[in-house]
XYZ file of N, CA and C in Angstrom:
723
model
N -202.412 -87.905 129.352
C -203.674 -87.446 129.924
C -203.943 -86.016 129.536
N -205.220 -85.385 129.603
C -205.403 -84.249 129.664
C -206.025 -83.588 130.630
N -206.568 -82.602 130.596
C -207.197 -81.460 131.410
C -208.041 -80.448 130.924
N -209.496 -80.239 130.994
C -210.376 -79.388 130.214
C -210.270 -78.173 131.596
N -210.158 -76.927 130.392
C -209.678 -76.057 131.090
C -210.530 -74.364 130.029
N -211.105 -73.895 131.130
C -212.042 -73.101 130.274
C -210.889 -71.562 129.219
N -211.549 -71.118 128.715
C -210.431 -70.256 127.966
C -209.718 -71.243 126.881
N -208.778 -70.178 126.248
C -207.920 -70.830 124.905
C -206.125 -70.438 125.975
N -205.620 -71.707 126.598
C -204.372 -71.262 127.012
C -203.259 -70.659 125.794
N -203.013 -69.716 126.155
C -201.702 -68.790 125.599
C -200.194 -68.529 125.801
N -199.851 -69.290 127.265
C -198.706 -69.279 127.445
C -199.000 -70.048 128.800
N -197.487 -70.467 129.104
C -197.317 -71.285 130.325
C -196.610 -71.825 130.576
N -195.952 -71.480 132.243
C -194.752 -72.125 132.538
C -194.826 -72.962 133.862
N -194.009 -74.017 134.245
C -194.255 -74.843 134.797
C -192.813 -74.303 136.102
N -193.306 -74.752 137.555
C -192.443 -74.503 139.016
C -192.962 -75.358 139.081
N -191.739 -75.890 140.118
C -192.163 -77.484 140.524
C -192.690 -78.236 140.285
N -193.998 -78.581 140.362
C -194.873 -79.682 140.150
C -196.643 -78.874 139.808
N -196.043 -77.503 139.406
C -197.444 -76.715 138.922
C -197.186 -76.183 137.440
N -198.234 -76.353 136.800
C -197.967 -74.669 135.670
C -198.671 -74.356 135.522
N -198.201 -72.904 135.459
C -198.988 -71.847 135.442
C -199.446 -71.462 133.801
N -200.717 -71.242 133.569
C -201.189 -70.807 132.217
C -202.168 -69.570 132.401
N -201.185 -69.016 131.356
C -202.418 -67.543 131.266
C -203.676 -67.888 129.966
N -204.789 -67.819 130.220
C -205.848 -67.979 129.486
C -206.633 -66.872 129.265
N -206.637 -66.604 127.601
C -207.657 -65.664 127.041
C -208.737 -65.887 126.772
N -209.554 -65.588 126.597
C -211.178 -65.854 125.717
C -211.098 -67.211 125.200
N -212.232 -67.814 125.309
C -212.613 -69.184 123.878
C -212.849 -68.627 122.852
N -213.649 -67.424 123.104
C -214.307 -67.121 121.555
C -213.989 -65.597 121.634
N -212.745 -64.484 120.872
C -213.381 -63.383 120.820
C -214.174 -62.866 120.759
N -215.074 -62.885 119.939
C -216.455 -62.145 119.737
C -217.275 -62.277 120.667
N -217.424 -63.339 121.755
C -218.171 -63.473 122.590
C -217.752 -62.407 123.892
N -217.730 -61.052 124.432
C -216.995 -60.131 124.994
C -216.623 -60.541 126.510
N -217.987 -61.193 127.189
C -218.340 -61.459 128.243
C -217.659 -62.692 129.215
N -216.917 -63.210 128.264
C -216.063 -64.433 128.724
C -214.710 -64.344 129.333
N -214.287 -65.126 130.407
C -213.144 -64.884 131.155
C -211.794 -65.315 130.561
N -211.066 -64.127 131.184
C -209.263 -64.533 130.895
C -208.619 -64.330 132.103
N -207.809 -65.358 132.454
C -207.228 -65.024 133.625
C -205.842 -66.305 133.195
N -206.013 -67.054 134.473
C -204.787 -67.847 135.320
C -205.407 -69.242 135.248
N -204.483 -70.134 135.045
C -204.935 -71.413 136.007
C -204.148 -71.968 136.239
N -203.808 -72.863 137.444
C -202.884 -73.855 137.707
C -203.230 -75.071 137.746
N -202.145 -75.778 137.292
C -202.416 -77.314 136.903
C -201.714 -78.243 137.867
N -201.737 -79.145 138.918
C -201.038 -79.474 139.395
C -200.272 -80.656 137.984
N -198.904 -81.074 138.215
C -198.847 -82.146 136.966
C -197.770 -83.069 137.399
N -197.341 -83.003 138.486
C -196.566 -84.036 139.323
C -196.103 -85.506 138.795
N -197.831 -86.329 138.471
C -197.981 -87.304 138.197
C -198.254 -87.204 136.851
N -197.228 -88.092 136.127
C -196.587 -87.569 134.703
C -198.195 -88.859 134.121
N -198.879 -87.464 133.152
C -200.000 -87.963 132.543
C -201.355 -87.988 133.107
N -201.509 -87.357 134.156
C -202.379 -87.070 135.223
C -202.370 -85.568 135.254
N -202.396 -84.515 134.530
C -202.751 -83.294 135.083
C -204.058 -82.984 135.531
N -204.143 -82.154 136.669
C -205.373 -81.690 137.095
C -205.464 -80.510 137.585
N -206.636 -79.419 137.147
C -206.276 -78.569 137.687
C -206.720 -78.188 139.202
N -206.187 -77.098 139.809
C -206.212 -77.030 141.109
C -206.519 -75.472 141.650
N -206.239 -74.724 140.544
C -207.359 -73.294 140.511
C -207.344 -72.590 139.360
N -207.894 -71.509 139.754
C -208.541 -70.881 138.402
C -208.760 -69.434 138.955
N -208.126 -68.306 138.171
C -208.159 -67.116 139.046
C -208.691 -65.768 137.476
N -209.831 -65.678 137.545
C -210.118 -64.488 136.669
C -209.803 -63.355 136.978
N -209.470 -62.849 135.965
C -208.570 -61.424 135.989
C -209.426 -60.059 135.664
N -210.576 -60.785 134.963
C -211.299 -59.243 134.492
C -211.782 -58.389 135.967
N -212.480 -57.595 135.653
C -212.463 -56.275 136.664
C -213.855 -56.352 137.072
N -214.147 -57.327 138.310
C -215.723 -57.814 138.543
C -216.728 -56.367 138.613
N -216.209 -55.322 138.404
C -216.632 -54.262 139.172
C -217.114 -53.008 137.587
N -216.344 -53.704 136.466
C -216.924 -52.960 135.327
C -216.636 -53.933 134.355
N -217.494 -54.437 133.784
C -218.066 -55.331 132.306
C -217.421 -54.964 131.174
N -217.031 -53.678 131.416
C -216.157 -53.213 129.950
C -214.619 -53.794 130.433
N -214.160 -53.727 131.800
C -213.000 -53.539 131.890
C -212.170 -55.387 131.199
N -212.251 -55.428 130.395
C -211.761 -56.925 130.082
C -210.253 -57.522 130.284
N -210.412 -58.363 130.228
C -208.474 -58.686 130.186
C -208.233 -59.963 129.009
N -207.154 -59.602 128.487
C -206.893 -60.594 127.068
C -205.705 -60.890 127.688
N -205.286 -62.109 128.642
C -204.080 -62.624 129.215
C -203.203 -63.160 128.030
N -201.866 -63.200 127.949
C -201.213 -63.693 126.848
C -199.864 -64.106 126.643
N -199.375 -63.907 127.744
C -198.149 -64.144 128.609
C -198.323 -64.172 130.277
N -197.020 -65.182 130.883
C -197.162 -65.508 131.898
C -195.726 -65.408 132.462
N -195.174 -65.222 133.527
C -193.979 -64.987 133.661
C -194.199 -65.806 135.978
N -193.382 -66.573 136.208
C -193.656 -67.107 137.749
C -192.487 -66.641 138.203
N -192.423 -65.605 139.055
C -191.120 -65.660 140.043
C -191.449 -65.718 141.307
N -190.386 -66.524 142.274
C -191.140 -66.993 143.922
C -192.443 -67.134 143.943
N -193.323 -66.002 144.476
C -194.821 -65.684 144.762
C -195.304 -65.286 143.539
N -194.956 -64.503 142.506
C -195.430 -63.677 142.375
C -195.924 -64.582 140.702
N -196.996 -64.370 140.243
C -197.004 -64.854 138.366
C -197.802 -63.463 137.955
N -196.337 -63.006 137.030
C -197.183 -61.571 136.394
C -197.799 -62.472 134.893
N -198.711 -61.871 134.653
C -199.816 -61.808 133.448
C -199.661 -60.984 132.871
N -199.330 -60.698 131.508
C -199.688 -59.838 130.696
C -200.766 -59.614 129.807
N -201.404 -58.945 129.739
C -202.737 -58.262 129.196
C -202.919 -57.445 127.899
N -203.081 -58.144 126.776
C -202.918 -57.190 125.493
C -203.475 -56.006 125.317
N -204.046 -55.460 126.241
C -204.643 -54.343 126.478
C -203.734 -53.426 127.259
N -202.398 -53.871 127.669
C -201.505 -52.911 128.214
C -201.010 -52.539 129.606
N -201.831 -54.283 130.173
C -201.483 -53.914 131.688
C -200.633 -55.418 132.076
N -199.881 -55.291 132.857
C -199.732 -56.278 133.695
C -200.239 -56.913 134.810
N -200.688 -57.880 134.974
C -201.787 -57.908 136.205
C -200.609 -59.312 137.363
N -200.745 -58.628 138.493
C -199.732 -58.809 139.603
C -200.288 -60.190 140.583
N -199.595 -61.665 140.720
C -200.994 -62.155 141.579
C -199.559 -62.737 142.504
N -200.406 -63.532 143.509
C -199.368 -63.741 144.709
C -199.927 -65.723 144.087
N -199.202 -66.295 143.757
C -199.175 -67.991 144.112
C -198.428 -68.459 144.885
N -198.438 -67.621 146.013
C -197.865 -68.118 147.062
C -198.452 -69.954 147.799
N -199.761 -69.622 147.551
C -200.394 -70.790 147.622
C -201.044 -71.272 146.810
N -200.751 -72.074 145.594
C -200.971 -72.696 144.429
C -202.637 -72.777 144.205
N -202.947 -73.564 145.376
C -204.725 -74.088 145.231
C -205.086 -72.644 145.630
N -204.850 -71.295 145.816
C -205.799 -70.435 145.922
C -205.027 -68.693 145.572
N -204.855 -69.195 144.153
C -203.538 -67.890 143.988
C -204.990 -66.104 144.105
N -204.333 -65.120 144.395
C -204.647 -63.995 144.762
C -204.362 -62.921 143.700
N -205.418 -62.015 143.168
C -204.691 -60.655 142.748
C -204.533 -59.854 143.624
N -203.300 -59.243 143.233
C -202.473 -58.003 144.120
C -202.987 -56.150 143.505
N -202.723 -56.548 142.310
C -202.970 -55.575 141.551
C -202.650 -55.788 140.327
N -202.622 -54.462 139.475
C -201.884 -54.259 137.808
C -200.732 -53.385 137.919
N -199.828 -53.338 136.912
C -199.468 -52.255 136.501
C -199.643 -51.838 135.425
N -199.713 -50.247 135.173
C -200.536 -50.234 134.044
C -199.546 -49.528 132.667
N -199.196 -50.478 131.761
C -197.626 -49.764 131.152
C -198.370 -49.433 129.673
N -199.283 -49.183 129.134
C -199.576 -48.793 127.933
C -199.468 -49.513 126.606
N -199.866 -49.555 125.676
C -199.625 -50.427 124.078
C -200.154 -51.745 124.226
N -199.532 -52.722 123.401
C -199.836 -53.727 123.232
C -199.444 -54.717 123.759
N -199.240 -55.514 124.889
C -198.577 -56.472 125.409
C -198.480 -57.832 125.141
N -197.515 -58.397 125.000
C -197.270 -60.044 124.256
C -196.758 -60.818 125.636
N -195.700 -61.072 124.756
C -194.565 -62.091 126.179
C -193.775 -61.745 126.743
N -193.766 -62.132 128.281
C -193.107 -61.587 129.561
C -191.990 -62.898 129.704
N -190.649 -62.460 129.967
C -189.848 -63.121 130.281
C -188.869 -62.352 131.135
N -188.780 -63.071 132.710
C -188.106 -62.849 133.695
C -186.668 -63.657 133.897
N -185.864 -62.666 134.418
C -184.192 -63.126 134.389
C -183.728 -62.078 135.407
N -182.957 -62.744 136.288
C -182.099 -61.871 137.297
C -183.125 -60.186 138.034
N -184.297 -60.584 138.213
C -185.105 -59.428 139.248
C -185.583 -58.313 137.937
N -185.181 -58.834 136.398
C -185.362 -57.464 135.775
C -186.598 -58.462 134.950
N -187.889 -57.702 134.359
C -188.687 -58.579 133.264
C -188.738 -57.591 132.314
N -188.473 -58.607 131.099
C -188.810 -58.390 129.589
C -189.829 -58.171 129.043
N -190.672 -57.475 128.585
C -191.739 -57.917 128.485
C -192.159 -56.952 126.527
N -192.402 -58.204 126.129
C -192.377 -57.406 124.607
C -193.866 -56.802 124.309
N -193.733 -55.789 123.747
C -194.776 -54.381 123.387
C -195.093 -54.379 122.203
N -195.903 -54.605 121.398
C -196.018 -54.532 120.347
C -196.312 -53.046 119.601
N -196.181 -52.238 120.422
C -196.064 -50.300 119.937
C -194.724 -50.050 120.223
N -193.974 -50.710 121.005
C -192.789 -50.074 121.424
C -191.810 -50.892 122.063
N -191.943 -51.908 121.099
C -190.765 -52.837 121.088
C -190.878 -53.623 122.831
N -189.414 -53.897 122.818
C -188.904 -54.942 124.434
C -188.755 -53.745 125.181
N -189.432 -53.733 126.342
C -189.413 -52.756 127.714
C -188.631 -53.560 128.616
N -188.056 -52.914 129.684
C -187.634 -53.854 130.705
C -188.062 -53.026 131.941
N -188.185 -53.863 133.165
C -189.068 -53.242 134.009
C -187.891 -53.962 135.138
N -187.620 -53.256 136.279
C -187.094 -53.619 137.470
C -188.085 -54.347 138.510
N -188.060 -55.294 139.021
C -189.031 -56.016 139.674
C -188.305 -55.779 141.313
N -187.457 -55.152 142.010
C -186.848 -54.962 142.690
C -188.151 -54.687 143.935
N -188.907 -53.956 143.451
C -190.249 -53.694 144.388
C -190.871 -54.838 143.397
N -191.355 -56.298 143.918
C -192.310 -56.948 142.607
C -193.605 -56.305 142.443
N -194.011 -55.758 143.368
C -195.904 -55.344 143.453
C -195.616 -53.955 142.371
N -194.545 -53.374 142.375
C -194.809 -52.079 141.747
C -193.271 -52.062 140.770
N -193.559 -52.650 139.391
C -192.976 -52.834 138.395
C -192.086 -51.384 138.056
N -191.250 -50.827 137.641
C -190.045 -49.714 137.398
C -189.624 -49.975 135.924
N -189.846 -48.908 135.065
C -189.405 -49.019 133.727
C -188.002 -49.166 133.808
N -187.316 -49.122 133.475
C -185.562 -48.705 133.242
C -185.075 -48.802 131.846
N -185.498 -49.600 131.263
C -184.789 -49.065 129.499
C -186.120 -50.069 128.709
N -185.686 -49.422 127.555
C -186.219 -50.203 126.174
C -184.868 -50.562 125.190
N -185.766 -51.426 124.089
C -184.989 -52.213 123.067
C -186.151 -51.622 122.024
N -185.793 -50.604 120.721
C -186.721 -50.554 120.019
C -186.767 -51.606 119.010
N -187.828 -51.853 118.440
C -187.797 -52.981 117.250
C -188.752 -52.409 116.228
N -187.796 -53.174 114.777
C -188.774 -52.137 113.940
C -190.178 -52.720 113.378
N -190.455 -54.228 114.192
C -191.680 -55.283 113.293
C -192.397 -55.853 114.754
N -193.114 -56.383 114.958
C -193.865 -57.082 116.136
C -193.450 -57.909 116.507
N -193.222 -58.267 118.074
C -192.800 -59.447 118.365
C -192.996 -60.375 118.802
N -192.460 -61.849 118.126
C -193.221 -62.659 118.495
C -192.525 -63.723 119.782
N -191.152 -63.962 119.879
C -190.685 -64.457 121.136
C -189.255 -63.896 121.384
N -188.740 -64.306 122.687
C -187.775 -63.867 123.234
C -186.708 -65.134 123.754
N -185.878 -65.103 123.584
C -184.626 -66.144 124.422
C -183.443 -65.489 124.952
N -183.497 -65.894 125.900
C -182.059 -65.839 126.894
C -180.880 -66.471 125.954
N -179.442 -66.336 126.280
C -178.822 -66.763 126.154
C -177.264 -65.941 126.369
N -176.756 -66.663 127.956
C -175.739 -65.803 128.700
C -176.135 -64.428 129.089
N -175.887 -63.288 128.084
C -175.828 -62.033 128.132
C -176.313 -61.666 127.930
N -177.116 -62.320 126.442
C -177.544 -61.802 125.239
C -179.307 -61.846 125.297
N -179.959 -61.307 124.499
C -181.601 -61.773 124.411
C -181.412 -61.687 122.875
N -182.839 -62.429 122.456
C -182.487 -62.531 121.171
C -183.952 -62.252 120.739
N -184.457 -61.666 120.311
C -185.389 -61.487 120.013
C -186.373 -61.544 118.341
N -187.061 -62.487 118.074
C -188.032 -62.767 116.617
C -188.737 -61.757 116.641
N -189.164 -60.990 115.471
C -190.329 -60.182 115.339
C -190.526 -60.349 113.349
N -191.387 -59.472 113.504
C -192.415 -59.653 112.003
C -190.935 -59.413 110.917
N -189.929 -58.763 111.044
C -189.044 -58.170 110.366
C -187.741 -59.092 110.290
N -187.644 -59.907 111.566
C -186.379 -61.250 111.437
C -185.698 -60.786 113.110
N -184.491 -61.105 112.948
C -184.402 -61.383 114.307
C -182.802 -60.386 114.885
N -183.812 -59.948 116.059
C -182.648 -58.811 116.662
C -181.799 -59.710 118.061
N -180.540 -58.725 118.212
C -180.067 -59.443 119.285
C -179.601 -58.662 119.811
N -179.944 -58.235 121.735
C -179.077 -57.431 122.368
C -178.385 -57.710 123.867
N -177.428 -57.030 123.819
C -176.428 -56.896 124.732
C -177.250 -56.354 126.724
N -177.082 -57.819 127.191
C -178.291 -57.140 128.659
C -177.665 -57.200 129.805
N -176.197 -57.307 129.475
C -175.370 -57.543 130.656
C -175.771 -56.601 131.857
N -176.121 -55.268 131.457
C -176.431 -54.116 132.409
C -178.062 -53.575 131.854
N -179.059 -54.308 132.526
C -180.384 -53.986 131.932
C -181.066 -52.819 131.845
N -179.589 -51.714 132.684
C -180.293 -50.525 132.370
C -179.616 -49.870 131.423
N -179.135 -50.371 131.049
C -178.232 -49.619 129.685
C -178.422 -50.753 128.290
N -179.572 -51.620 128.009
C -179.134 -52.000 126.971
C -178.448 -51.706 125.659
N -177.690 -52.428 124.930
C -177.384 -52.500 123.758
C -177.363 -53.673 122.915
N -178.029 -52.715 121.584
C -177.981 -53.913 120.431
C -176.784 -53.861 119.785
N -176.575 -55.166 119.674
C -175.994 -56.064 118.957
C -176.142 -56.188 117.319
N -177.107 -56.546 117.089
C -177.199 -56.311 115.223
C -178.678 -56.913 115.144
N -179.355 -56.510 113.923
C -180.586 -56.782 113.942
C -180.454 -57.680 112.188
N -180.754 -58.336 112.242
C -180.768 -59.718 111.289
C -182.223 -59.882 110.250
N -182.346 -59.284 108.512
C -183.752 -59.357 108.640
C -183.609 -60.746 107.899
N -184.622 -61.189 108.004
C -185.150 -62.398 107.423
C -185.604 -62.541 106.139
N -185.663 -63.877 105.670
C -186.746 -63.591 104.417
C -188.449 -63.356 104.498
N -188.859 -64.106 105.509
C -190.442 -63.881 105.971
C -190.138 -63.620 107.361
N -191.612 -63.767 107.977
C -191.262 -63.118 110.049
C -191.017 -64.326 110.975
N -190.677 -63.796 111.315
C -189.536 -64.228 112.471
C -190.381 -65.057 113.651
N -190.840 -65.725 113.431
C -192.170 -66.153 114.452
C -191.351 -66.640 116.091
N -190.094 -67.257 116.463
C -189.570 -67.809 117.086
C -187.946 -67.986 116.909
N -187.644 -68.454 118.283
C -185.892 -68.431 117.934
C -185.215 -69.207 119.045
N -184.768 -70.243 118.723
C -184.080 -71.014 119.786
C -182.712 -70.898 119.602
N -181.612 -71.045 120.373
C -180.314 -70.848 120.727
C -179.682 -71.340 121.520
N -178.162 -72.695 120.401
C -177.729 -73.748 121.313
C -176.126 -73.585 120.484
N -175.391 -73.337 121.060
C -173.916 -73.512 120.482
C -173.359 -72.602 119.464
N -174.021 -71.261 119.656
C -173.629 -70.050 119.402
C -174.427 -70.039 118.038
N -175.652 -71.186 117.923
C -176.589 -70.731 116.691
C -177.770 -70.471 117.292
N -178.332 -69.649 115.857
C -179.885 -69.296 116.688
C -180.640 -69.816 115.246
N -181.662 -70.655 115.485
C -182.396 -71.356 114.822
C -183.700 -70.383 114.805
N -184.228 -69.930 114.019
C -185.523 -69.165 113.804
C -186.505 -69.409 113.027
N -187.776 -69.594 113.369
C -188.733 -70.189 112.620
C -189.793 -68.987 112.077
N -189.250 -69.456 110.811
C -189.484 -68.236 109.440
C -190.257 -68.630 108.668
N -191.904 -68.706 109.268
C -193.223 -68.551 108.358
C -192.669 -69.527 107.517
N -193.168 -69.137 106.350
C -192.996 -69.553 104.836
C -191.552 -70.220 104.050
N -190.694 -69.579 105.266
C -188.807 -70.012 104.857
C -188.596 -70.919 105.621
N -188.731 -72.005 106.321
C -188.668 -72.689 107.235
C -188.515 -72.326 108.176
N -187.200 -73.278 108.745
C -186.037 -72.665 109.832
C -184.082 -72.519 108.719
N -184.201 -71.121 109.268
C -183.378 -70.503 109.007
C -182.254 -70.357 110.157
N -180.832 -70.791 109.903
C -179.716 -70.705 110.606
C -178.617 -69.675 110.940
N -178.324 -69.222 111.798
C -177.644 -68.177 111.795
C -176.327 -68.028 112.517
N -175.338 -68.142 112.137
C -174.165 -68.535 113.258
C -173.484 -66.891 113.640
N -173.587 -67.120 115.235
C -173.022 -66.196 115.850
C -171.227 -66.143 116.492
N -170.724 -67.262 115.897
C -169.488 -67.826 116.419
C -168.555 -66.791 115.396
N -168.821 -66.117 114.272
C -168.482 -65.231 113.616
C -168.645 -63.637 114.168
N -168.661 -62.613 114.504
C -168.853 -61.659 114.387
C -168.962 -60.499 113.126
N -169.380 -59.951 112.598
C -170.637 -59.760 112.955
C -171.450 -61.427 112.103
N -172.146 -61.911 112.487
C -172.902 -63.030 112.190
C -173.122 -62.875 110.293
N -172.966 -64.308 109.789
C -173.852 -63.853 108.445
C -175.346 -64.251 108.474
N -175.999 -63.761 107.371
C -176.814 -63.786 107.474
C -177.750 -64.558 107.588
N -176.987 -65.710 106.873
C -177.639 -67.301 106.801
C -176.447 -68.080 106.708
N -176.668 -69.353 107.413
C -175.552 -70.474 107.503
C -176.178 -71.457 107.380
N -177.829 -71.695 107.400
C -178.286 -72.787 106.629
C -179.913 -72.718 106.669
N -180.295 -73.036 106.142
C -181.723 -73.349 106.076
C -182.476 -75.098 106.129
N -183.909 -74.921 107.214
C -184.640 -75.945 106.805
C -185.689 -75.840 106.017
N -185.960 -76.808 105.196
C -187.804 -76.075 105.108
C -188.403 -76.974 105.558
N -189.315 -75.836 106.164
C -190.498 -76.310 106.750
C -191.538 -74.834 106.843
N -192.760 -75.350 107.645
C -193.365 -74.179 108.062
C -192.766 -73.761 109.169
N -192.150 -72.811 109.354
C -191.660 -72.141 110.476
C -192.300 -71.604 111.553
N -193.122 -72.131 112.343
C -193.765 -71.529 113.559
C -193.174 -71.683 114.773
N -192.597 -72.648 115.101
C -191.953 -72.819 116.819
C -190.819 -73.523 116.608
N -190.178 -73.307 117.649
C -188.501 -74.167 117.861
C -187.890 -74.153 118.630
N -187.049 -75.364 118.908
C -186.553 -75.786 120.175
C -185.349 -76.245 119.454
N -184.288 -75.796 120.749
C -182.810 -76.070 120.538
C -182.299 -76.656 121.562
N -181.845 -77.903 121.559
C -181.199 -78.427 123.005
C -179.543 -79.083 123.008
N -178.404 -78.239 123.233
C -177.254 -78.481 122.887
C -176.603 -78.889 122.023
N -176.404 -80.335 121.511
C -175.335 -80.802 120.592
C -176.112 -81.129 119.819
């Protein structure tokens, strides 16, 4: 089944029996058009429907726009990220009628938000992976960065580690203590790094024009390649054995 849903969805993650999607513009050029939130109820497998819809722009000034583009759900709270440099704060505490709280307002370019253990990730495209303490959730706390030297395009967990794709190939750092990160080694690619999944101490990365490219971490320091697919390299998924 589907679901017509205004905006171009950009990211989205699913709690319980909802997901949450952050939605940008249909049409750039058209200025005047909304980006925000929506929730889908999806329970009934092939039946999604949605169940609200929460715009984010700033009813109060026409210039103030929002380009949503990441989505991140913890308990209440689904932060939005805004390529314009803000995070925008909402309460889904109650699914059919989620609330803005506020923004925070962190500067540059904002991509994808990924939350783990009270701290969020959230990648910058001026200034690499930020990490923010969510300890107060309404009022986000810098505590370290990860610089990167190319744009980024996704992020994965894995144990300790984050692993991060950008335009340049793929970095990996050490987050055991999120206020002290450290990298690990930064890996370049043959083309960019669009994505990166990670299952059995490999990280599979989907490399534009090079396919998917293999990388085994069961070595220290990793080589550089341990195998290649081709294909077009845009997205990828890794699921154990």
């Amino acid at each position: 089944g589907n679901t017509p849903l205004n905006g171009t969805p950009s990211s989205i993650q699913i709690v319980g029996s909802n997901a949450y999607i952050a939605y940008k513009p249909a049409d750039d050029r058209t200025p005047n058009l909304p980006s925000g939130l929506h929730v889908v109820h999806v329970s009934e497998e092939g039946m999604p429907a949605q169940i609200a819809e929460l715009n984010l722009d700033n009813p109060s000034d026409a210039m103030d726009k929002v380009y949503a583009v990441g989505i991140a759900v913890v308990g209440k709270y689904a932060y939005v990220t805004d390529i314009w440099g803000k995070v925008h704060i909402n309460d889904v505490s109650t699914p059919e009628n989620p609330e803005k709280i506020g923004f925070a307002e962190l500067g540059g370019r904002l991509c994808e938000i990924k939350v783990r253990n009270n701290y969020a990730y959230i990648a910058n495209e001026l200034g690499g992976l930020v990490i923010y303490s969510l300890e107060n959730p309404e009022h986000p706390a810098r505590v370290a960065e990860i610089g990167t030297l190319g744009i980024i395009r996704r992020m994965v967990f894995d144990g300790d580690h984050i692993y991060i794709s950008d335009s340049t190939g793929l970095i990996t750092a050490d987050i055991s203590n999120p206020h002290l990160p450290k990298l690990v080694n930064a890996i370049d690619t043959p083309h960019a790094a669009n994505d990166v999944a990670v299952a059995n101490n490999l990280a599979y990365v989907a490399d534009t024009d090079s396919g998917i490219q293999v990388i085994d971490y069961s070595v220290q320091p990793p080589p550089l390649l341990a195998g290649s697919i081709a294909s077009g390299g845009v997205d990828v998924v890794a699921n154990g054995d």
